Amino acid sequence: MSQMLQPSRVAQQTGYRRPNRLERAKAAGLIDVSLFEDADYPAPLVLPNDEIDFDPDYPPQSFSDWQKHITPKSLPFKRTKIYLLPPPGWTEKASFLYRNEWPHRHLLPPGSESIVEYLAAFYDGFEVLQLRKEKLTFDEWIEEGEAEQSQSFVALNTGTESIRIRKRPMSNKGRGFQLNLNDLLDGAIAVLPDDALALILHMDFDLYEDDDDDFVCGRAYGESHVCVVSSFRYSPARDNDIEVDLEHFWPASHCATYVEDQVDKYIEKPATKSGRKGQTEAKTSTTEPSMPLRMAIDAHKLSSHRSAWLNRVCRTASHEIGHCLGLDHCMYYACIMQGSATMAEDLRQPPYLCPIDDAKLNTLIATRGNVSVGSTANREQALLAFTKQYQQGSGFAAFRAWLEARQKQRANKTLASADGRPNENTSADVDGSRSKAKKRIVTSSEELRRSKRLVSRSC
């Protein structure tokens, strides 16, 4: 099967230009450009209605850009741990809300313990811990002067205060309700440990952010060190509702035929002199069997519901925590730190960090984590051990094959420069080659509040 390694024709239409290999190497602060082969780390696909299609000029974040953002003030040295807070429990008075309106009765959501285990592997070098479920508790909210509980709010108790959480009915005709993401993040901030690099609140209810939103899967307040991820929309039981192409999750999303079919629905191929429609200019390739993407595609298979659900939530959890560590949306590669505009795009993206974001994480571990174990090779080994537990899961099986191929590459070629710190001698070149990021104009208090956090994986 031919693989799509470069952006689709949509990129040409929308004006997105991917930095070339040398520019990407400079952006990572590395000098070994052989680490940036497309067969190992393909470009963003840029399909119709993808995030980059909507915002092709979003400024890329180089290693140098990130390094300027990470300061003792923005990320104090005392912050060294990553925490996950399980879905809050419900008081007896309010528990009927959970019993009556949970829509996935036949399928239990992923357990927080498994997500913590995955994050501990993905962010190997940092200590990842699970907080007690009782840290936050939902209760009924009774407005002052009212005798009965409000139908528009629930209370989130932190032990020291009660935070009002907005709720609204589901936008479709299905049963259930949605909780407001911004209010929940206020609750997460209220219980943030002093030593937390990041706190992720795991929710199993559907979320919304603004009145105009249908739903949102996750969001990070990067400078506040908190993020929230909802497992609700990732349930395989909802796949038919959102028209997800089950056969073209990552890595099969890089199938050239699939990409062309998606693009042809929106863009007609340019005619040649003979009057026939021409072929795409995007680069396709048939890689050697040892290449990570090729091996991942060969291992791709339809998954069991349970492991598929866990895989999807783990991917978004690792993305949101990345924002808490200062990583912005990736514009260089198909990467776990890409933004996603739709659920379909979310599931087309890979679970790994690209070389540029990987260099950022290695540097952060060197100053905030356990540098003796924090390296790309060690993280990949930890992830490989995790994925071996879920051999029947589509995403985990494919990711396992990708990781095994990476190990084979390491055995055949030293990748020490990818695992080490960025080369100091290239820092000036990075700054010199970087174009100035566009200023973001703040026009209201709401936009000001939004500008203080990194945009995340909303769908």
Coordinates of C-alpha atoms in Angstrom, one line a residue:
M1 CA 0.0 0.0 0.0
S2 CA 1.4 3.4 -1.0
Q3 CA 1.7 5.8 1.9
M4 CA 1.1 9.6 2.0
L5 CA 4.2 11.2 3.5
Q6 CA 3.6 14.8 2.5
P7 CA 0.6 17.1 3.0
S8 CA -2.3 16.5 0.7
R9 CA -3.4 18.9 -2.1
V10 CA -5.5 20.7 0.4
A11 CA -2.3 22.3 1.8
Q12 CA -1.6 23.9 -1.6
Q13 CA -5.1 25.3 -1.7
T14 CA -5.1 26.7 1.8
G15 CA -1.5 28.1 1.7
Y16 CA 0.2 25.8 4.2
R17 CA 3.9 25.3 3.6
R18 CA 5.6 22.7 5.6
P19 CA 9.2 23.6 6.6
N20 CA 11.8 21.5 4.7
R21 CA 14.0 18.9 6.4
L22 CA 16.8 21.3 7.2
E23 CA 14.4 23.9 8.6
R24 CA 12.9 21.2 10.8
A25 CA 16.3 20.1 12.0
K26 CA 17.1 23.7 13.0
A27 CA 13.7 24.0 14.7
A28 CA 14.7 21.1 16.9
G29 CA 18.2 22.4 17.6
L30 CA 19.7 19.2 16.1
I31 CA 22.3 18.9 13.3
D32 CA 21.7 15.4 12.2
V33 CA 19.2 15.9 9.4
S34 CA 19.0 12.1 8.8
L35 CA 16.7 12.0 11.8
F36 CA 14.0 13.8 9.9
E37 CA 13.2 11.4 7.1
D38 CA 9.6 11.5 6.0
A39 CA 9.4 7.7 6.0
D40 CA 10.0 7.8 9.8
Y41 CA 8.0 11.0 10.6
P42 CA 5.5 11.9 7.9
A43 CA 4.0 15.4 7.4
P44 CA 0.6 16.4 8.7
L45 CA -2.0 15.1 6.2
V46 CA -4.0 18.3 6.0
L47 CA -7.3 16.9 4.9
P48 CA -10.4 19.0 4.3
N49 CA -11.7 20.6 7.5
D50 CA -8.6 19.6 9.4
E51 CA -7.1 22.1 11.9
I52 CA -4.4 23.3 9.5
D53 CA -6.9 23.6 6.8
F54 CA -8.7 26.2 9.0
D55 CA -5.6 27.9 10.3
P56 CA -2.6 27.3 7.9
D57 CA -0.7 30.3 9.2
Y58 CA -0.7 29.2 12.9
P59 CA 2.9 29.9 14.0
P60 CA 5.0 26.8 14.5
Q61 CA 6.8 26.4 17.8
S62 CA 10.5 25.6 17.4
F63 CA 12.7 24.4 20.3
S64 CA 14.0 27.9 20.7
D65 CA 10.5 29.3 20.9
W66 CA 9.5 26.7 23.6
Q67 CA 12.7 27.3 25.6
K68 CA 11.9 31.0 25.9
H69 CA 8.4 30.1 27.2
I70 CA 9.7 27.7 29.8
T71 CA 11.1 29.9 32.7
P72 CA 11.4 29.4 36.4
K73 CA 8.3 31.7 36.7
S74 CA 6.1 29.8 34.2
L75 CA 7.3 26.4 35.4
P76 CA 8.9 26.5 38.8
F77 CA 11.6 23.9 39.6
K78 CA 9.6 22.6 42.5
R79 CA 7.0 21.3 40.1
T80 CA 8.2 17.8 39.2
K81 CA 5.2 15.5 39.2
I82 CA 2.2 14.7 36.9
Y83 CA -1.1 13.9 38.6
L84 CA -4.3 12.4 37.3
L85 CA -7.6 12.9 39.2
P86 CA -10.2 10.2 38.5
P87 CA -13.8 11.2 37.6
P88 CA -15.4 12.7 40.7
G89 CA -17.9 10.7 42.7
W90 CA -21.5 11.7 43.4
T91 CA -23.1 12.2 46.8
E92 CA -26.1 10.0 47.5
K93 CA -28.5 12.9 46.9
A94 CA -27.1 13.6 43.4
S95 CA -26.1 10.1 42.4
F96 CA -29.4 9.5 40.5
L97 CA -28.0 11.9 37.8
Y98 CA -25.3 9.4 37.1
R99 CA -27.5 6.3 37.2
N100 CA -30.2 7.7 35.1
E101 CA -28.3 9.5 32.4
W102 CA -25.1 7.4 31.7
P103 CA -25.6 6.3 28.1
H104 CA -22.9 3.6 27.8
R105 CA -24.5 1.0 30.1
H106 CA -23.2 -1.9 28.2
L107 CA -19.6 -0.6 28.0
L108 CA -17.6 0.7 30.9
P109 CA -15.2 3.6 30.3
P110 CA -11.5 3.2 30.6
G111 CA -10.2 3.1 34.2
S112 CA -8.0 5.9 35.5
E113 CA -5.4 3.4 36.6
S114 CA -4.7 2.3 33.0
I115 CA -4.5 5.9 31.9
V116 CA -2.0 6.6 34.6
E117 CA 0.1 3.6 33.6
Y118 CA 0.2 4.8 30.0
L119 CA 1.1 8.4 31.0
A120 CA 3.9 7.1 33.2
A121 CA 5.3 5.4 30.1
F122 CA 4.8 8.3 27.8
Y123 CA 6.3 10.7 30.2
D124 CA 8.9 8.3 31.6
G125 CA 11.4 10.5 33.6
F126 CA 8.6 12.2 35.5
E127 CA 6.7 10.7 38.4
V128 CA 3.0 10.1 37.4
L129 CA 0.6 9.7 40.3
Q130 CA -3.2 9.2 40.8
L131 CA -5.0 11.3 43.3
R132 CA -7.8 10.0 45.5
K133 CA -11.2 9.9 43.8
E134 CA -12.7 11.6 46.9
K135 CA -10.6 14.8 46.1
L136 CA -13.6 16.1 44.2
T137 CA -17.3 15.2 44.6
F138 CA -20.4 16.2 42.7
D139 CA -23.5 17.2 44.7
E140 CA -26.8 19.0 44.0
W141 CA -26.7 22.7 43.6
I142 CA -29.4 24.7 45.3
E143 CA -29.6 28.4 44.5
E144 CA -30.0 30.8 47.4
G145 CA -33.7 31.2 48.2
E146 CA -34.7 28.1 46.3
A147 CA -36.1 24.9 47.9
E148 CA -35.1 22.4 45.1
Q149 CA -31.9 21.7 43.3
S150 CA -31.1 23.7 40.2
Q151 CA -31.7 22.0 36.8
S152 CA -28.9 24.2 35.2
F153 CA -26.1 23.5 37.7
V154 CA -24.4 20.9 39.8
A155 CA -22.0 21.5 42.7
L156 CA -18.4 20.3 42.7
N157 CA -17.1 20.0 46.2
T158 CA -13.4 20.3 46.9
G159 CA -13.5 19.8 50.6
T160 CA -13.0 23.5 51.3
E161 CA -15.5 25.1 48.8
S162 CA -18.3 24.3 46.5
I163 CA -17.9 25.3 42.9
R164 CA -20.9 25.8 40.6
I165 CA -20.7 23.8 37.4
R166 CA -22.9 24.7 34.6
K167 CA -24.8 21.8 32.9
R168 CA -27.1 21.7 29.9
P169 CA -29.0 19.0 28.0
M170 CA -27.3 17.1 25.2
S171 CA -27.6 19.0 21.9
N172 CA -29.0 16.0 20.1
K173 CA -32.1 14.0 21.0
G174 CA -30.2 11.6 23.1
R175 CA -30.6 11.4 26.9
G176 CA -28.0 12.9 29.2
F177 CA -26.4 16.3 29.9
Q178 CA -23.1 18.1 29.4
L179 CA -20.9 19.8 32.0
N180 CA -19.0 23.0 31.4
L181 CA -15.3 22.4 30.9
N182 CA -14.2 25.9 32.1
D183 CA -16.0 25.4 35.4
L184 CA -14.4 22.0 35.9
L185 CA -11.0 23.4 35.2
D186 CA -11.6 25.9 38.0
G187 CA -12.2 22.9 40.3
A188 CA -9.0 21.3 39.1
I189 CA -7.1 24.5 39.9
A190 CA -8.6 24.5 43.4
V191 CA -7.0 21.1 44.2
L192 CA -3.7 21.5 42.3
P193 CA -0.8 20.1 44.3
D194 CA 2.1 22.5 44.9
D195 CA 4.6 20.1 43.2
A196 CA 2.4 19.5 40.1
L197 CA 3.9 20.0 36.6
A198 CA 0.4 19.1 35.4
L199 CA -2.9 17.9 36.8
I200 CA -5.3 16.1 34.4
L201 CA -8.9 15.7 35.4
H202 CA -10.4 12.6 33.8
M203 CA -14.1 12.9 33.2
D204 CA -16.6 10.3 31.9
F205 CA -19.3 12.8 31.1
D206 CA -19.7 14.9 27.9
L207 CA -18.3 18.4 28.1
Y208 CA -18.8 21.7 26.4
E209 CA -16.9 25.0 26.6
D210 CA -19.0 27.7 25.1
D211 CA -22.6 28.1 24.2
D212 CA -21.8 27.6 20.5
D213 CA -19.9 24.4 21.1
D214 CA -21.5 21.0 20.3
F215 CA -18.9 19.3 22.6
V216 CA -15.3 19.3 23.5
C217 CA -13.0 16.3 24.3
G218 CA -10.2 18.1 26.1
R219 CA -8.6 21.4 27.1
A220 CA -5.5 22.6 28.9
Y221 CA -4.9 25.8 30.9
G222 CA -1.2 25.5 30.2
E223 CA 0.0 28.3 32.5
S224 CA -2.2 27.0 35.3
H225 CA -0.8 23.5 35.0
V226 CA -4.3 21.9 34.6
C227 CA -6.2 20.1 31.9
V228 CA -9.3 18.0 31.5
V229 CA -10.1 15.1 29.2
S230 CA -13.5 13.5 28.7
S231 CA -13.7 9.9 27.6
F232 CA -17.4 10.3 26.6
R233 CA -17.1 10.9 22.9
Y234 CA -14.3 8.4 22.4
S235 CA -16.7 5.5 23.2
P236 CA -16.7 3.0 20.3
A237 CA -20.4 2.8 20.8
R238 CA -20.7 6.3 19.3
D239 CA -18.6 5.6 16.2
N240 CA -21.7 5.3 14.0
D241 CA -23.1 8.5 15.2
I242 CA -20.0 10.5 14.3
E243 CA -19.3 8.7 11.0
V244 CA -15.8 7.6 11.9
D245 CA -14.0 5.6 9.3
L246 CA -13.0 2.6 11.3
E247 CA -10.5 1.3 8.7
H248 CA -8.5 4.5 8.5
F249 CA -7.5 5.4 12.0
W250 CA -3.7 6.0 12.4
P251 CA -1.6 4.5 10.9
A252 CA -3.9 3.6 8.0
S253 CA -4.8 7.3 7.7
H254 CA -1.6 7.6 5.7
C255 CA -3.0 5.3 3.0
A256 CA -2.5 7.4 -0.2
T257 CA -5.7 6.1 -1.8
Y258 CA -7.7 7.1 1.3
V259 CA -6.2 10.5 1.4
E260 CA -6.8 11.1 -2.3
D261 CA -10.4 10.0 -1.9
Q262 CA -11.0 12.4 0.9
V263 CA -9.4 15.3 -1.0
D264 CA -11.3 14.5 -4.2
K265 CA -14.6 15.1 -2.4
Y266 CA -13.7 18.7 -2.0
I267 CA -11.0 19.5 -4.6
E268 CA -11.0 18.5 -8.3
K269 CA -7.6 17.3 -9.6
P270 CA -6.0 19.8 -12.0
A271 CA -6.5 18.9 -15.7
T272 CA -3.4 18.0 -17.7
K273 CA -2.8 19.1 -21.3
S274 CA -4.6 16.0 -22.6
G275 CA -7.6 17.1 -20.6
R276 CA -7.3 14.3 -18.1
K277 CA -7.2 15.0 -14.4
G278 CA -3.6 15.1 -13.2
Q279 CA -2.1 13.2 -10.3
T280 CA -1.5 14.7 -6.9
E281 CA 1.8 16.5 -6.3
A282 CA 1.9 15.1 -2.7
K283 CA 4.6 12.6 -2.2
T284 CA 3.7 9.0 -1.8
S285 CA 6.1 6.2 -0.9
T286 CA 6.4 2.5 -0.4
T287 CA 8.8 2.1 2.5
E288 CA 11.0 -0.8 3.4
P289 CA 9.4 -3.3 5.9
S290 CA 11.6 -2.1 8.7
M291 CA 10.3 1.4 8.6
P292 CA 8.1 2.3 11.6
L293 CA 5.1 3.5 9.6
R294 CA 5.1 0.5 7.3
M295 CA 5.3 -1.9 10.2
A296 CA 2.5 0.0 12.1
I297 CA 0.2 -0.3 9.0
D298 CA 0.9 -4.0 8.7
A299 CA -0.1 -4.4 12.4
H300 CA -3.2 -2.3 12.1
K301 CA -6.4 -4.2 12.8
L302 CA -9.9 -3.5 14.0
S303 CA -9.9 -3.5 17.7
S304 CA -11.8 -4.7 20.7
H305 CA -14.1 -2.0 22.0
R306 CA -12.4 -1.9 25.4
S307 CA -8.8 -1.4 24.3
A308 CA -9.9 1.0 21.5
W309 CA -11.6 3.3 24.0
L310 CA -8.6 3.3 26.3
N311 CA -6.2 4.0 23.4
R312 CA -8.2 7.0 22.3
V313 CA -8.4 8.5 25.8
C314 CA -4.6 7.9 26.4
R315 CA -3.7 9.7 23.2
T316 CA -5.7 12.8 24.2
A317 CA -4.4 12.7 27.8
S318 CA -0.8 12.7 26.6
H319 CA -1.6 15.7 24.3
E320 CA -3.2 17.8 27.0
I321 CA -0.4 17.2 29.4
G322 CA 2.0 18.3 26.7
H323 CA 0.3 21.7 26.7
C324 CA 0.9 21.9 30.5
L325 CA 4.6 21.4 29.7
G326 CA 4.6 24.3 27.3
L327 CA 4.3 22.3 24.0
D328 CA 2.1 24.1 21.5
H329 CA 0.3 22.6 18.5
C330 CA 2.7 21.0 16.1
M331 CA 2.8 22.4 12.5
Y332 CA 5.9 20.4 11.4
Y333 CA 4.8 16.7 11.5
A334 CA 2.0 14.2 12.0
C335 CA 2.4 14.3 15.7
I336 CA 0.4 13.7 18.9
M337 CA 0.7 17.5 19.6
Q338 CA -1.2 18.4 16.4
G339 CA -4.4 20.3 16.9
S340 CA -7.6 18.6 15.8
A341 CA -10.8 20.2 14.5
T342 CA -12.9 17.1 14.3
M343 CA -13.2 13.7 15.9
A344 CA -12.2 12.1 12.6
E345 CA -9.0 14.1 12.5
D346 CA -8.2 13.3 16.1
L347 CA -8.2 9.6 15.3
R348 CA -6.1 10.0 12.2
Q349 CA -3.2 11.4 14.1
P350 CA -0.3 9.3 15.5
P351 CA 0.3 8.7 19.2
Y352 CA 4.0 9.7 19.2
L353 CA 5.9 12.9 19.6
C354 CA 7.7 14.3 16.6
P355 CA 11.5 14.9 16.9
I356 CA 11.0 18.6 17.6
D357 CA 8.6 18.0 20.5
D358 CA 10.6 15.1 21.7
A359 CA 13.7 17.3 22.0
K360 CA 11.6 19.7 24.2
L361 CA 10.5 16.9 26.5
N362 CA 14.1 15.6 26.9
T363 CA 15.3 19.0 27.9
L364 CA 12.5 19.4 30.4
I365 CA 13.2 16.0 32.0
A366 CA 16.8 17.1 32.4
T367 CA 15.9 20.0 34.5
R368 CA 12.6 18.9 36.2
G369 CA 12.7 15.1 36.2
N370 CA 14.9 12.0 36.5
V371 CA 17.5 12.5 33.9
S372 CA 19.1 9.1 34.6
V373 CA 16.0 7.4 33.0
G374 CA 14.5 10.2 30.9
S375 CA 15.4 9.6 27.3
T376 CA 13.6 8.9 24.0
A377 CA 14.9 5.3 24.0
N378 CA 13.7 4.7 27.6
R379 CA 10.3 6.2 26.9
E380 CA 9.8 4.1 23.8
Q381 CA 10.8 1.0 25.8
A382 CA 8.3 1.8 28.5
L383 CA 5.5 2.4 25.9
L384 CA 6.4 -0.9 24.2
A385 CA 6.0 -2.7 27.5
F386 CA 2.6 -1.1 28.0
T387 CA 1.3 -1.8 24.5
K388 CA 2.2 -5.5 24.8
Q389 CA -0.7 -5.8 27.3
Y390 CA -3.2 -4.9 24.5
Q391 CA -2.2 -6.9 21.5
Q392 CA -5.8 -7.1 20.2
G393 CA -6.3 -3.4 20.3
S394 CA -5.9 -1.6 16.9
G395 CA -4.2 1.5 18.1
F396 CA -2.0 -0.3 20.6
A397 CA -1.0 -3.1 18.2
A398 CA 0.0 -0.5 15.6
F399 CA 1.8 1.6 18.1
R400 CA 3.7 -1.5 19.3
A401 CA 4.8 -2.3 15.8
W402 CA 6.0 1.3 15.3
L403 CA 7.9 1.2 18.6
E404 CA 9.5 -2.2 17.6
A405 CA 10.6 -0.7 14.3
R406 CA 12.2 2.2 16.1
Q407 CA 14.1 -0.2 18.3
K408 CA 15.4 -2.0 15.2
Q409 CA 16.5 1.4 13.8
R410 CA 18.4 2.1 17.0
A411 CA 20.1 -1.3 16.7
N412 CA 21.3 -0.5 13.2
K413 CA 22.1 3.1 13.7
T414 CA 23.0 5.2 16.7
L415 CA 20.3 7.8 17.4
A416 CA 22.2 9.4 20.3
S417 CA 21.7 12.9 19.0
A418 CA 17.9 12.4 19.1
D419 CA 18.1 11.3 22.7
G420 CA 20.4 14.0 23.9
R421 CA 20.1 17.7 24.5
P422 CA 19.8 20.1 21.6
N423 CA 23.2 21.2 20.2
E424 CA 24.1 24.6 21.6
N425 CA 26.0 25.5 18.5
T426 CA 22.8 25.6 16.4
S427 CA 20.7 27.9 18.7
A428 CA 21.7 31.0 16.8
D429 CA 20.8 29.4 13.5
V430 CA 17.4 28.5 14.9
D431 CA 16.7 32.0 16.0
G432 CA 17.9 33.4 12.7
S433 CA 15.8 31.2 10.5
R434 CA 12.6 31.6 12.5
S435 CA 10.0 34.0 11.2
K436 CA 8.2 36.2 13.7
A437 CA 5.0 34.8 15.1
K438 CA 1.9 36.8 14.4
K439 CA 0.6 38.8 17.3
R440 CA -2.6 37.7 18.7
I441 CA -4.9 40.7 19.3
V442 CA -7.0 40.6 22.4
T443 CA -10.3 42.3 22.1
S444 CA -12.3 41.2 25.1
S445 CA -11.9 39.8 28.6
E446 CA -12.9 36.4 27.4
E447 CA -10.2 36.4 24.7
L448 CA -7.7 37.6 27.2
R449 CA -8.5 34.6 29.4
R450 CA -8.2 32.3 26.5
S451 CA -4.9 33.9 25.4
K452 CA -3.4 32.8 28.7
R453 CA -3.7 29.2 27.9
L454 CA -2.6 27.0 25.1
V455 CA -5.3 25.9 22.8
S456 CA -5.8 22.2 23.0
R457 CA -7.5 19.2 21.5
S458 CA -11.0 20.4 21.2
C459 CA -13.3 18.6 18.8

